[in-house]
Coordinates of N, CA, C and O in Angstrom, one line a residue:
X1 N 64.7 96.8 31.0 CA 64.2 95.8 32.0 C 64.1 94.4 31.3 O 65.1 93.9 30.9
X2 N 63.0 93.9 31.0 CA 62.8 92.6 30.4 C 62.3 92.8 29.0 O 61.3 93.4 28.7
X3 N 63.1 92.4 28.1 CA 62.9 92.6 26.6 C 61.5 91.9 26.2 O 61.2 90.8 26.7
X4 N 60.8 92.6 25.4 CA 59.5 92.0 24.9 C 59.7 90.7 24.3 O 58.8 89.8 24.4
X5 N 60.7 90.5 23.6 CA 61.0 89.2 22.9 C 61.2 88.1 23.9 O 60.6 87.0 23.8
X6 N 61.9 88.4 25.0 CA 62.2 87.4 26.0 C 60.9 87.0 26.7 O 60.6 85.9 27.1
X7 N 60.0 88.1 27.0 CA 58.8 87.8 27.6 C 57.9 87.0 26.8 O 57.2 86.1 27.3
X8 N 57.9 87.2 25.5 CA 57.1 86.4 24.5 C 57.6 84.9 24.5 O 56.8 84.0 24.6
X9 N 58.9 84.7 24.5 CA 59.5 83.4 24.6 C 59.1 82.7 25.9 O 58.7 81.5 25.8
X10 N 59.2 83.4 27.0 CA 58.8 82.8 28.3 C 57.4 82.4 28.3 O 57.0 81.3 28.7
X11 N 56.5 83.2 27.8 CA 55.1 82.9 27.8 C 54.8 81.7 26.9 O 54.0 80.8 27.2
X12 N 55.5 81.6 25.8 CA 55.3 80.5 24.9 C 55.8 79.2 25.5 O 55.2 78.1 25.4
X13 N 56.9 79.3 26.2 CA 57.5 78.1 26.9 C 56.5 77.6 28.0 O 56.3 76.4 28.2
X14 N 55.9 78.6 28.7 CA 54.9 78.2 29.7 C 53.7 77.5 29.1 O 53.2 76.5 29.6
X15 N 53.2 78.1 28.0 CA 52.1 77.5 27.3 C 52.4 76.1 26.8 O 51.6 75.2 26.8
X16 N 53.6 76.0 26.2 CA 54.1 74.7 25.8 C 54.2 73.7 26.9 O 53.9 72.5 26.8
X17 N 54.6 74.1 28.1 CA 54.7 73.3 29.3 C 53.4 72.8 29.7 O 53.2 71.6 30.0
X18 N 52.3 73.6 29.6 CA 51.0 73.2 30.0 C 50.5 72.2 28.9 O 49.9 71.2 29.3
X19 N 50.7 72.4 27.7 CA 50.3 71.5 26.6 C 51.0 70.1 26.8 O 50.4 69.1 26.6
X20 N 52.3 70.2 27.0 CA 53.0 68.9 27.2 C 52.5 68.2 28.5 O 52.4 66.9 28.4
X21 N 52.2 68.9 29.5 CA 51.6 68.2 30.7 C 50.3 67.6 30.4 O 50.0 66.5 30.8
X22 N 49.5 68.3 29.6 CA 48.2 67.7 29.2 C 48.4 66.4 28.3 O 47.7 65.4 28.6
X23 N 49.3 66.5 27.4 CA 49.6 65.3 26.6 C 50.1 64.1 27.5 O 49.7 63.0 27.3
X24 N 50.9 64.4 28.5 CA 51.4 63.4 29.4 C 50.2 62.8 30.2 O 50.2 61.5 30.3
X25 N 49.3 63.6 30.6 CA 48.2 63.1 31.4 C 47.3 62.2 30.5 O 46.9 61.2 30.9
X26 N 47.1 62.7 29.3 CA 46.3 61.8 28.3 C 47.0 60.5 28.1 O 46.4 59.5 28.0
X27 N 48.3 60.6 27.9 CA 49.1 59.4 27.7 C 49.0 58.4 28.8 O 48.8 57.2 28.6
X28 N 49.1 58.9 30.0 CA 49.0 58.0 31.2 C 47.6 57.3 31.3 O 47.6 56.1 31.5
X29 N 46.6 58.1 31.2 CA 45.2 57.6 31.4 C 44.9 56.6 30.2 O 44.4 55.5 30.4
X30 N 45.2 57.1 29.0 CA 44.9 56.2 27.8 C 45.7 54.9 27.9 O 45.2 53.9 27.5
X31 N 47.0 55.0 28.4 CA 47.8 53.8 28.5 C 47.2 52.8 29.4 O 47.1 51.6 29.0
X32 N 46.7 53.2 30.5 CA 46.0 52.3 31.5 C 44.8 51.7 30.9 O 44.5 50.5 30.9
X33 N 44.0 52.6 30.2 CA 42.7 52.1 29.7 C 42.9 51.1 28.5 O 42.4 50.0 28.5
X34 N 43.8 51.6 27.5 CA 44.0 50.7 26.4 C 44.7 49.4 26.7 O 44.4 48.4 26.1
X35 N 45.8 49.5 27.5 CA 46.5 48.3 27.8 C 45.8 47.4 28.8 O 45.7 46.2 28.7
X36 N 45.4 48.1 29.9 CA 44.8 47.3 31.0 C 43.5 46.7 30.7 O 43.2 45.6 31.1
X37 N 42.6 47.5 30.1 CA 41.3 47.1 29.9 C 41.1 46.4 28.5 O 40.3 45.4 28.4
X38 N 41.7 46.9 27.5 CA 41.5 46.4 26.2 C 42.7 45.5 25.7 O 42.5 44.8 24.7
X39 N 43.8 45.6 26.3 CA 45.0 44.7 26.0 C 45.6 45.1 24.7 O 46.2 44.3 24.0
X40 N 45.5 46.4 24.3 CA 46.1 46.8 23.0 C 47.1 48.0 23.2 O 46.9 48.7 24.2
X41 N 48.0 48.1 22.4 CA 48.9 49.3 22.4 C 50.1 49.2 23.4 O 50.7 50.2 23.6
X42 N 50.3 48.1 24.0 CA 51.3 48.0 25.1 C 52.7 48.3 24.7 O 53.5 48.9 25.4
X43 N 53.0 47.9 23.4 CA 54.4 48.1 23.0 C 54.8 49.6 22.9 O 55.8 50.0 23.3
X44 N 53.9 50.4 22.4 CA 54.1 51.9 22.3 C 53.8 52.6 23.5 O 54.6 53.4 24.0
X45 N 52.7 52.4 24.1 CA 52.3 53.2 25.3 C 53.1 52.9 26.5 O 53.2 53.8 27.4
X46 N 53.6 51.7 26.7 CA 54.4 51.4 27.9 C 55.9 51.4 27.6 O 56.6 51.0 28.5
X47 N 56.3 51.8 26.5 CA 57.7 51.9 26.2 C 58.4 53.0 27.1 O 58.0 54.1 27.1
X48 N 59.4 52.6 27.9 CA 60.0 53.5 28.8 C 60.6 54.7 28.1 O 60.7 55.8 28.7
X49 N 61.0 54.6 26.9 CA 61.6 55.7 26.2 C 60.6 56.9 26.0 O 61.0 58.1 26.1
X50 N 59.3 56.6 25.9 CA 58.3 57.7 25.8 C 58.4 58.5 27.0 O 58.4 59.7 27.0
X51 N 58.4 57.8 28.2 CA 58.5 58.5 29.5 C 59.8 59.3 29.7 O 59.8 60.4 30.2
X52 N 60.9 58.7 29.2 CA 62.2 59.3 29.4 C 62.3 60.6 28.5 O 62.7 61.6 29.0
X53 N 61.8 60.5 27.3 CA 61.9 61.6 26.4 C 60.9 62.7 26.9 O 61.2 63.9 26.8
X54 N 59.7 62.3 27.3 CA 58.8 63.3 27.9 C 59.3 64.0 29.1 O 59.1 65.2 29.2
X55 N 59.9 63.2 30.0 CA 60.5 63.9 31.2 C 61.7 64.8 30.8 O 61.7 65.9 31.3
X56 N 62.5 64.4 29.8 CA 63.6 65.3 29.4 C 63.0 66.6 28.8 O 63.5 67.7 29.1
X57 N 61.9 66.5 28.0 CA 61.3 67.7 27.4 C 60.7 68.6 28.5 O 60.8 69.8 28.5
X58 N 60.0 67.9 29.5 CA 59.4 68.6 30.6 C 60.5 69.4 31.4 O 60.2 70.5 31.9
X59 N 61.6 68.7 31.7 CA 62.7 69.4 32.4 C 63.2 70.6 31.7 O 63.4 71.7 32.3
X60 N 63.5 70.4 30.4 CA 64.0 71.5 29.6 C 63.0 72.7 29.5 O 63.4 73.9 29.8
X61 N 61.8 72.4 29.2 CA 60.8 73.5 29.1 C 60.5 74.1 30.5 O 60.4 75.3 30.6
X62 N 60.5 73.3 31.5 CA 60.2 73.8 32.8 C 61.4 74.7 33.3 O 61.1 75.8 33.9
X63 N 62.6 74.2 33.1 CA 63.7 75.0 33.5 C 63.8 76.4 32.8 O 64.0 77.4 33.5
X64 N 63.5 76.4 31.5 CA 63.6 77.7 30.8 C 62.4 78.5 31.2 O 62.5 79.7 31.5
X65 N 61.2 78.0 31.0 CA 60.0 78.8 31.3 C 59.9 79.3 32.7 O 59.7 80.5 33.0
X66 N 60.0 78.4 33.7 CA 59.9 78.8 35.1 C 61.1 79.6 35.5 O 61.0 80.5 36.3
X67 N 62.3 79.3 35.0 CA 63.5 80.1 35.3 C 63.4 81.6 34.8 O 63.7 82.5 35.5
X68 N 62.9 81.7 33.5 CA 62.7 83.1 33.0 C 61.6 83.8 33.8 O 61.7 85.0 34.0
X69 N 60.6 83.0 34.2 CA 59.5 83.6 35.0 C 60.0 84.2 36.4 O 59.7 85.2 36.8
X70 N 60.9 83.4 37.0 CA 61.5 83.8 38.2 C 62.3 85.1 38.0 O 62.2 86.1 38.8
X71 N 63.0 85.2 36.9 CA 63.8 86.4 36.6 C 62.8 87.6 36.3 O 63.2 88.7 36.7
X72 N 61.7 87.3 35.8 CA 60.7 88.3 35.4 C 60.0 88.9 36.6 O 59.9 90.1 36.9
X73 N 59.4 88.0 37.4 CA 58.5 88.4 38.5 C 59.1 88.2 39.9 O 58.6 88.7 40.9
X74 N 60.2 87.4 40.0 CA 60.8 87.2 41.3 C 60.1 86.3 42.3 O 60.6 86.1 43.4
X75 N 59.1 85.6 41.9 CA 58.3 84.7 42.8 C 58.8 83.3 42.6 O 58.9 82.8 41.5
X76 N 59.2 82.7 43.7 CA 59.8 81.3 43.7 C 58.7 80.2 43.6 O 59.0 79.1 43.3
X77 N 57.5 80.6 44.0 CA 56.4 79.5 44.1 C 56.3 78.7 42.8 O 56.3 77.5 42.9
X78 N 56.2 79.3 41.6 CA 56.0 78.4 40.4 C 57.2 77.5 40.2 O 57.1 76.4 39.8
X79 N 58.4 78.0 40.5 CA 59.6 77.2 40.3 C 59.7 76.1 41.2 O 59.9 74.9 40.8
X80 N 59.4 76.3 42.5 CA 59.4 75.2 43.5 C 58.3 74.2 43.2 O 58.5 73.0 43.2
X81 N 57.1 74.7 42.8 CA 56.0 73.8 42.5 C 56.4 72.9 41.3 O 56.1 71.7 41.2
X82 N 57.0 73.6 40.3 CA 57.4 72.8 39.1 C 58.5 71.8 39.4 O 58.4 70.7 38.8
X83 N 59.4 72.1 40.2 CA 60.5 71.2 40.6 C 59.9 70.0 41.3 O 60.3 68.8 41.1
X84 N 58.9 70.2 42.2 CA 58.3 69.1 42.9 C 57.6 68.2 41.9 O 57.6 67.0 42.0
X85 N 56.9 68.8 41.0 CA 56.2 68.1 39.9 C 57.2 67.2 39.1 O 56.9 66.1 38.8
X86 N 58.3 67.8 38.7 CA 59.3 67.1 38.0 C 59.9 65.9 38.8 O 60.2 64.8 38.2
X87 N 60.1 66.1 40.0 CA 60.6 65.0 40.9 C 59.6 63.9 40.9 O 60.0 62.7 40.8
X88 N 58.4 64.2 41.1 CA 57.3 63.2 41.1 C 57.3 62.4 39.8 O 57.2 61.2 39.7
X89 N 57.4 63.1 38.7 CA 57.4 62.5 37.3 C 58.7 61.6 37.2 O 58.6 60.5 36.7
X90 N 59.8 62.1 37.7 CA 61.0 61.2 37.6 C 60.9 60.0 38.5 O 61.3 58.9 38.1
X91 N 60.2 60.1 39.6 CA 60.0 59.0 40.5 C 59.1 58.0 39.8 O 59.2 56.8 40.1
X92 N 58.2 58.4 39.0 CA 57.4 57.5 38.2 C 58.1 56.6 37.3 O 57.7 55.5 37.0
X93 N 59.3 57.0 36.9 CA 60.2 56.1 36.1 C 60.8 55.0 36.9 O 61.2 54.0 36.3
X94 N 60.9 55.2 38.2 CA 61.5 54.2 39.1 C 60.6 53.1 39.6 O 61.1 52.2 40.2
X95 N 59.3 53.2 39.4 CA 58.4 52.3 39.9 C 57.8 51.5 38.7 O 57.9 51.9 37.6
X96 N 57.2 50.3 39.0 CA 56.6 49.5 37.9 C 55.5 50.3 37.2 O 54.8 51.1 37.8
X97 N 55.3 49.9 35.9 CA 54.2 50.5 35.1 C 52.8 50.1 35.8 O 52.7 49.2 36.5
X98 N 51.9 50.9 35.5 CA 50.5 50.7 36.0 C 50.2 51.7 37.1 O 50.6 52.9 37.0
X99 N 49.5 51.3 38.1 CA 49.0 52.2 39.1 C 50.1 52.8 39.9 O 50.0 54.0 40.2
X100 N 51.2 52.1 40.2 CA 52.3 52.8 41.0 C 52.9 54.0 40.2 O 53.1 55.1 40.7
X101 N 53.0 53.8 38.9 CA 53.6 54.8 38.0 C 52.6 56.0 37.9 O 53.0 57.2 38.0
X102 N 51.3 55.7 37.7 CA 50.3 56.7 37.6 C 50.2 57.5 38.9 O 50.0 58.7 38.9
X103 N 50.4 56.8 40.1 CA 50.3 57.5 41.4 C 51.4 58.6 41.5 O 51.3 59.5 42.3
X104 N 52.5 58.4 40.8 CA 53.6 59.4 40.9 C 53.5 60.4 39.8 O 53.7 61.6 40.0
X105 N 53.2 59.9 38.6 CA 53.3 60.7 37.4 C 52.1 61.7 37.3 O 52.4 62.9 37.0
X106 N 50.9 61.3 37.5 CA 49.8 62.2 37.4 C 49.8 63.4 38.3 O 49.7 64.5 37.9
X107 N 50.1 63.2 39.6 CA 50.2 64.4 40.5 C 51.4 65.3 40.0 O 51.3 66.5 40.1
X108 N 52.5 64.7 39.6 CA 53.6 65.5 39.1 C 53.3 66.3 37.9 O 53.6 67.5 37.8
X109 N 52.6 65.7 37.0 CA 52.2 66.4 35.7 C 51.2 67.6 36.1 O 51.3 68.7 35.5
X110 N 50.3 67.3 37.0 CA 49.3 68.4 37.3 C 50.0 69.5 38.1 O 49.8 70.7 37.8
X111 N 51.0 69.2 39.0 CA 51.7 70.2 39.6 C 52.5 71.1 38.7 O 52.6 72.3 38.8
X112 N 53.2 70.4 37.7 CA 54.0 71.1 36.7 C 53.1 72.0 35.9 O 53.5 73.2 35.6
X113 N 52.0 71.5 35.4 CA 51.1 72.4 34.6 C 50.6 73.6 35.4 O 50.6 74.7 34.9
X114 N 50.2 73.3 36.7 CA 49.8 74.4 37.5 C 50.9 75.4 37.7 O 50.6 76.6 37.8
X115 N 52.1 75.0 37.9 CA 53.3 75.9 38.0 C 53.4 76.8 36.8 O 53.7 78.0 36.9
X116 N 53.3 76.2 35.6 CA 53.4 77.0 34.4 C 52.2 78.0 34.3 O 52.5 79.2 33.9
X117 N 51.0 77.6 34.7 CA 49.9 78.5 34.7 C 50.1 79.7 35.7 O 49.9 80.9 35.4
X118 N 50.6 79.3 36.9 CA 50.9 80.4 37.9 C 52.0 81.3 37.4 O 52.0 82.5 37.6
X119 N 53.0 80.8 36.7 CA 54.1 81.6 36.2 C 53.5 82.6 35.2 O 53.9 83.7 35.1
X120 N 52.6 82.1 34.3 CA 52.0 83.0 33.3 C 51.2 84.1 34.0 O 51.3 85.3 33.6
X121 N 50.5 83.8 35.1 CA 49.7 84.8 35.8 C 50.6 85.8 36.5 O 50.2 87.0 36.6
X122 N 51.7 85.4 37.1 CA 52.5 86.3 37.9 C 53.3 87.2 36.9 O 53.5 88.4 37.3
X123 N 53.6 86.8 35.7 CA 54.3 87.6 34.8 C 53.5 88.6 34.0 O 54.0 89.5 33.4
X124 N 52.2 88.4 34.1 CA 51.3 89.3 33.3 C 51.2 90.7 33.9 O 51.4 91.0 35.0

C-alpha cells in the first residue's frame, strides 16, 4: 500500500507547509508594523523577491505534501483548499504592497496552513 517512508515524508512536508505559512504570516504582519508604523526594514521586508521565493517554496511543498495526501487518503478537500490559498497568495504579488497585499496574502496563507493540517488529520 503506502510505504512508511513515503508517509513520513508526506507528514514532514505538511508540517513544513504549516511552518512556512506561519513564517509568511509573521512576515506580513511584521512588515506592515515595522515599515508602516516605525519606518524601518522596508528594503528587506518589502523586497518582492522574498514573496516570490516564499510563494515558490509554498507551491513546491503544497504540491508534494497535498498531492501525496490525496494519494494516501483520496480526499480532495485539502488539495482544493491549498490551491485556493496558493492562488490568493499569488494574487498578492499582483497588487501594491501594504493593505491590498495583506488582504490577499493573509487569507491565502491561512487557507494553505489549514489545508496542510486537514491533510495530516485525514492521513492519520
